[in-house]
mmCIF file of C-alpha atoms in Angstrom:
data_model
loop_
_atom_site.group_PDB
_atom_site.id
_atom_site.type_symbol
_atom_site.label_atom_id
_atom_site.label_comp_id
_atom_site.label_asym_id
_atom_site.label_seq_id
_atom_site.Cartn_x
_atom_site.Cartn_y
_atom_site.Cartn_z
ATOM 1 C CA MET R 840 -24.892 32.489 48.046
ATOM 2 C CA GLY R 841 -27.225 32.704 45.359
ATOM 3 C CA GLU R 842 -29.608 30.138 44.866
ATOM 4 C CA ALA R 843 -30.756 28.938 40.409
ATOM 5 C CA THR R 844 -33.383 26.840 39.549
ATOM 6 C CA VAL R 845 -33.330 24.630 36.660
ATOM 7 C CA ARG R 846 -35.889 23.328 35.274
ATOM 8 C CA VAL R 847 -35.582 20.032 33.615
ATOM 9 C CA ASN R 848 -38.363 18.680 30.279
ATOM 10 C CA ARG R 849 -39.163 15.010 30.074
ATOM 11 C CA LEU R 850 -36.164 13.423 28.739
ATOM 12 C CA GLY R 851 -33.680 15.150 31.378
ATOM 13 C CA LEU R 852 -32.277 17.964 29.683
ATOM 14 C CA GLU R 853 -32.964 21.442 30.752
ATOM 15 C CA GLN R 854 -35.900 23.497 29.277
ATOM 16 C CA GLY R 855 -34.527 25.704 26.250
ATOM 17 C CA ARG R 856 -31.523 23.169 25.909
ATOM 18 C CA MET R 857 -33.424 21.023 23.549
ATOM 19 C CA TRP R 858 -31.998 22.315 20.302
ATOM 20 C CA PRO R 859 -29.061 22.961 20.839
ATOM 21 C CA ALA R 860 -28.303 19.058 21.934
ATOM 22 C CA VAL R 861 -29.905 18.027 18.802
ATOM 23 C CA LEU R 862 -27.155 19.780 16.826
ATOM 24 C CA ALA R 863 -24.554 18.446 19.450
ATOM 25 C CA ALA R 864 -25.855 15.397 18.384
ATOM 26 C CA ALA R 865 -26.030 15.729 14.718
ATOM 27 C CA ALA R 866 -22.088 17.247 14.202
ATOM 28 C CA ILE R 867 -20.953 14.161 15.771
ATOM 29 C CA ALA R 868 -23.226 11.553 13.277
ATOM 30 C CA PHE R 869 -23.262 13.887 10.465
ATOM 31 C CA PRO R 870 -19.547 12.934 9.338
ATOM 32 C CA LEU R 871 -19.285 8.848 10.350
ATOM 33 C CA VAL R 872 -23.153 8.935 7.807
ATOM 34 C CA VAL R 873 -20.998 11.155 5.287
ATOM 35 C CA TRP R 874 -17.414 8.469 5.693
ATOM 36 C CA LEU R 875 -20.278 5.486 5.605
ATOM 37 C CA GLY R 876 -21.305 6.531 1.841
ATOM 38 C CA LEU R 877 -18.620 6.926 0.510
ATOM 39 C CA GLU R 878 -16.962 4.239 1.205
ATOM 40 C CA ARG R 879 -19.710 2.606 -0.434
ATOM 41 C CA ALA R 880 -20.469 4.904 -2.957
ATOM 42 C CA LEU R 881 -16.560 3.900 -3.846
ATOM 43 C CA GLY R 882 -17.385 0.566 -3.752
ATOM 44 C CA GLU R 883 -15.938 -1.923 -1.764
ATOM 45 C CA SER R 884 -12.574 -1.316 0.604
ATOM 46 C CA VAL R 885 -11.215 -4.245 -0.333
ATOM 47 C CA ARG R 886 -10.498 -6.191 -3.769
ATOM 48 C CA THR R 887 -9.755 -9.322 -4.057
ATOM 49 C CA ILE R 888 -7.880 -9.678 -7.373
ATOM 50 C CA GLY R 889 -8.618 -12.963 -9.438
ATOM 51 C CA GLU R 890 -5.660 -15.192 -10.407
ATOM 52 C CA GLY R 891 -3.567 -14.321 -13.214
ATOM 53 C CA GLU R 892 -5.330 -11.250 -13.488
ATOM 54 C CA THR R 893 -3.144 -8.375 -15.484
ATOM 55 C CA LEU R 894 -2.755 -5.071 -13.293
ATOM 56 C CA TYR R 895 -1.451 -1.784 -14.672
ATOM 57 C CA LEU R 896 0.786 0.860 -13.104
ATOM 58 C CA GLN R 897 1.743 4.513 -13.968
ATOM 59 C CA SER R 898 3.933 6.392 -12.877
ATOM 60 C CA TYR R 899 3.844 9.498 -11.497
ATOM 61 C CA PRO R 900 4.189 12.446 -11.735
ATOM 62 C CA VAL R 901 5.755 12.023 -14.700
ATOM 63 C CA ALA R 902 3.673 9.659 -16.907
ATOM 64 C CA GLY R 903 6.771 8.266 -18.543
ATOM 65 C CA ALA R 904 6.541 4.402 -17.369
ATOM 66 C CA SER R 905 4.455 2.123 -17.198
ATOM 67 C CA LEU R 906 3.936 -1.774 -15.941
ATOM 68 C CA GLU R 907 2.019 -4.502 -16.738
ATOM 69 C CA TYR R 908 1.840 -7.297 -14.607
ATOM 70 C CA GLU R 909 0.666 -10.194 -12.551
ATOM 71 C CA LEU R 910 0.441 -12.168 -9.323
ATOM 72 C CA PRO R 911 1.257 -15.240 -8.784
ATOM 73 C CA GLY R 912 -0.603 -17.922 -6.969
ATOM 74 C CA LYS R 913 -4.368 -16.803 -6.110
ATOM 75 C CA GLY R 914 -6.004 -15.755 -2.990
ATOM 76 C CA TRP R 915 -4.295 -11.639 -2.925
ATOM 77 C CA THR R 916 -6.496 -9.206 -1.497
ATOM 78 C CA SER R 917 -5.643 -5.292 -1.925
ATOM 79 C CA PRO R 918 -7.769 -1.512 -0.177
ATOM 80 C CA GLY R 919 -9.667 -1.341 -3.147
ATOM 81 C CA ILE R 920 -10.514 2.137 -2.512
ATOM 82 C CA HIS R 921 -6.652 2.915 -2.091
ATOM 83 C CA PHE R 922 -5.845 1.319 -5.949
ATOM 84 C CA ALA R 923 -3.154 3.660 -6.811
ATOM 85 C CA ASP R 924 -1.756 4.198 -10.243
ATOM 86 C CA GLN R 925 1.575 4.375 -9.254
ATOM 87 C CA ARG R 926 2.197 1.692 -5.795
ATOM 88 C CA GLN R 927 -0.517 -0.293 -5.286
ATOM 89 C CA ASN R 928 -0.383 -3.019 -2.049
ATOM 90 C CA PHE R 929 -1.932 -6.146 -1.484
ATOM 91 C CA THR R 930 -1.585 -9.539 1.219
ATOM 92 C CA ARG R 931 -2.287 -12.865 1.109
ATOM 93 C CA ASP R 932 -2.068 -14.290 4.644
ATOM 94 C CA HIS R 933 0.788 -13.146 6.140
ATOM 95 C CA LEU R 934 2.743 -12.312 2.954
ATOM 96 C CA SER R 935 2.258 -8.496 2.104
ATOM 97 C CA ALA R 936 3.578 -7.296 -1.316
ATOM 98 C CA SER R 937 4.216 -3.645 -2.601
ATOM 99 C CA VAL R 938 5.024 -3.520 -6.581
ATOM 100 C CA GLU R 939 5.477 -0.120 -7.737
ATOM 101 C CA VAL R 940 6.779 1.563 -11.255
ATOM 102 C CA ASP R 941 9.941 4.579 -11.689
ATOM 103 C CA SER R 942 10.664 7.057 -14.561
ATOM 104 C CA GLY R 943 13.817 8.982 -15.072
ATOM 105 C CA VAL R 944 15.674 6.760 -13.030
ATOM 106 C CA ASP R 945 19.506 7.510 -13.150
ATOM 107 C CA SER R 946 20.652 5.272 -9.614
ATOM 108 C CA LEU R 947 18.797 2.187 -9.360
ATOM 109 C CA GLU R 948 21.096 0.895 -6.452
ATOM 110 C CA ARG R 949 20.083 4.874 -4.996
ATOM 111 C CA LEU R 950 16.467 4.374 -6.142
ATOM 112 C CA LEU R 951 16.676 1.107 -4.136
ATOM 113 C CA GLU R 952 18.175 2.579 -0.667
ATOM 114 C CA ARG R 953 15.324 5.707 -0.613
ATOM 115 C CA ARG R 954 12.657 3.014 -1.110
ATOM 116 C CA ALA R 955 13.967 0.921 1.833
ATOM 117 C CA GLU R 956 14.455 4.021 3.921
ATOM 118 C CA PRO R 957 10.113 4.854 4.901
ATOM 119 C CA ILE R 958 10.604 1.040 5.262
ATOM 120 C CA VAL R 959 13.264 0.901 8.141
ATOM 121 C CA ALA R 960 11.860 3.534 9.733
ATOM 122 C CA GLN R 961 8.729 3.352 10.283
ATOM 123 C CA ASN R 962 8.778 -0.510 10.713
ATOM 124 C CA GLY R 963 12.283 -0.697 12.825
ATOM 125 C CA TYR R 964 13.321 -3.198 10.467
ATOM 126 C CA THR R 965 17.117 -2.952 8.306
ATOM 127 C CA TYR R 966 18.585 -3.847 5.290
ATOM 128 C CA THR R 967 20.948 -5.844 4.065
ATOM 129 C CA ASP R 968 22.901 -7.370 1.838
ATOM 130 C CA VAL R 969 22.648 -5.155 -1.615
ATOM 131 C CA ARG R 970 23.518 -7.489 -3.977
ATOM 132 C CA ALA R 971 22.994 -7.795 -7.794
ATOM 133 C CA TYR R 972 20.272 -9.010 -9.152
ATOM 134 C CA THR R 973 18.671 -9.844 -13.027
ATOM 135 C CA SER R 974 15.156 -11.990 -13.847
ATOM 136 C CA LYS R 975 15.809 -14.798 -16.232
ATOM 137 C CA ASP R 976 12.448 -14.548 -17.417
ATOM 138 C CA THR R 977 12.635 -10.884 -18.492
ATOM 139 C CA GLY R 978 15.712 -9.926 -18.442
ATOM 140 C CA LEU R 979 15.823 -6.892 -16.211
ATOM 141 C CA SER R 980 18.731 -6.468 -13.812
ATOM 142 C CA GLY R 981 18.823 -4.507 -10.654
ATOM 143 C CA TYR R 982 19.605 -4.689 -7.293
ATOM 144 C CA ARG R 983 17.645 -6.404 -4.608
ATOM 145 C CA ALA R 984 18.166 -6.565 -0.483
ATOM 146 C CA ASP R 985 16.842 -8.230 2.434
ATOM 147 C CA ILE R 986 14.589 -6.911 4.897
ATOM 148 C CA LEU R 987 14.844 -8.006 8.376
ATOM 149 C CA GLY R 988 12.674 -7.385 11.753
ATOM 150 C CA ILE R 989 12.619 -9.015 14.855
ATOM 151 C CA ASP R 990 9.952 -12.256 13.372
ATOM 152 C CA THR R 991 9.629 -10.754 9.692
ATOM 153 C CA ALA R 992 11.974 -10.836 6.654
ATOM 154 C CA GLY R 993 11.556 -9.851 3.067
ATOM 155 C CA SER R 994 13.568 -8.368 0.546
ATOM 156 C CA ILE R 995 13.175 -5.490 -1.832
ATOM 157 C CA THR R 996 13.810 -6.000 -6.119
ATOM 158 C CA VAL R 997 14.197 -2.811 -8.173
ATOM 159 C CA LEU R 998 14.864 -3.381 -11.228
ATOM 160 C CA GLY R 999 14.992 -1.368 -14.653
ATOM 161 C CA ASN R 1000 14.319 -1.455 -18.628
ATOM 162 C CA ASP R 1001 18.172 0.797 -19.032
ATOM 163 C CA ASP R 1002 15.874 3.987 -20.880
ATOM 164 C CA GLY R 1003 15.194 5.118 -17.478
ATOM 165 C CA ALA R 1004 12.081 3.355 -16.092
ATOM 166 C CA ALA R 1005 12.274 0.859 -12.764
ATOM 167 C CA ALA R 1006 9.477 -1.358 -10.823
ATOM 168 C CA ILE R 1007 10.361 -2.069 -7.017
ATOM 169 C CA LEU R 1008 9.207 -4.845 -5.424
ATOM 170 C CA VAL R 1009 8.828 -5.257 -1.742
ATOM 171 C CA LEU R 1010 7.535 -8.759 0.049
ATOM 172 C CA LEU R 1011 7.467 -9.295 4.148
ATOM 173 C CA ALA R 1012 6.446 -11.992 6.065
ATOM 174 C CA PRO R 1013 6.853 -13.248 8.847
ATOM 175 C CA GLY R 1014 10.021 -15.084 10.487
ATOM 176 C CA ALA R 1015 13.283 -14.911 10.248
ATOM 177 C CA ASP R 1016 14.399 -16.748 7.036
ATOM 178 C CA THR R 1017 15.885 -13.777 4.047
ATOM 179 C CA GLY R 1018 16.099 -17.628 2.277
ATOM 180 C CA ALA R 1019 12.599 -18.315 2.255
ATOM 181 C CA ALA R 1020 10.397 -18.726 -1.022
ATOM 182 C CA GLU R 1021 6.922 -16.867 -0.045
ATOM 183 C CA ILE R 1022 9.712 -13.756 -0.815
ATOM 184 C CA ASP R 1023 11.782 -14.742 -3.792
ATOM 185 C CA PRO R 1024 11.406 -12.361 -6.053
ATOM 186 C CA ALA R 1025 11.993 -14.633 -8.950
ATOM 187 C CA PRO R 1026 7.769 -15.784 -9.713
ATOM 188 C CA TYR R 1027 6.747 -11.843 -9.455
ATOM 189 C CA VAL R 1028 9.026 -10.847 -11.338
ATOM 190 C CA ALA R 1029 8.949 -12.744 -14.569
ATOM 191 C CA ALA R 1030 5.485 -11.359 -15.104
ATOM 192 C CA PHE R 1031 6.759 -7.487 -15.423
ATOM 193 C CA ARG R 1032 6.734 -6.242 -18.818
ATOM 194 C CA LEU R 1033 7.555 -3.003 -17.981
ATOM 195 C CA GLU R 1034 7.685 0.386 -20.640
ATOM 196 C CA GLY R 1035 8.544 4.071 -21.166
ATOM 197 C CA LYS R 1036 12.079 5.377 -19.670
#
């Protein structure tokens, strides 16, 4: 076996290896610095929704439908940097709400099934009791179903304007009561103004 001598500098690094170590540290730190800078440049990562604030959605990729709405009550927040044009997600305490608009819809019942399937697959929930639903306040009609999990209850509601535009509302909350007031879509859809086709 041969012998080798390793010389170290004052920092405990092998002589001649200082620059590669500095470059490796910079390569690790640089993406973190860029991410933090982008997050600050784009604004807060959580957006607070004011009580009575009017929100807008536009269908995508076909801009044929639009939805104007308000969230009932106060205390709602949304991930600000992910505030999309077609779908927006909100939370208040342990309640989560998702609102979406779509265009060119020929079957509201099929749309409800398509929107419920990812929720079921991702979280291990099930949806049940699909039934016709009409909003007395807006005249919009469509379908509603209950969402059930081990410790979660919710609802998914799909409403249309008979021209092909549709609004989708998903409410999820801890608990097992699908009749709970906090997951009743009525206060939400009462403020829906759906236009387009």
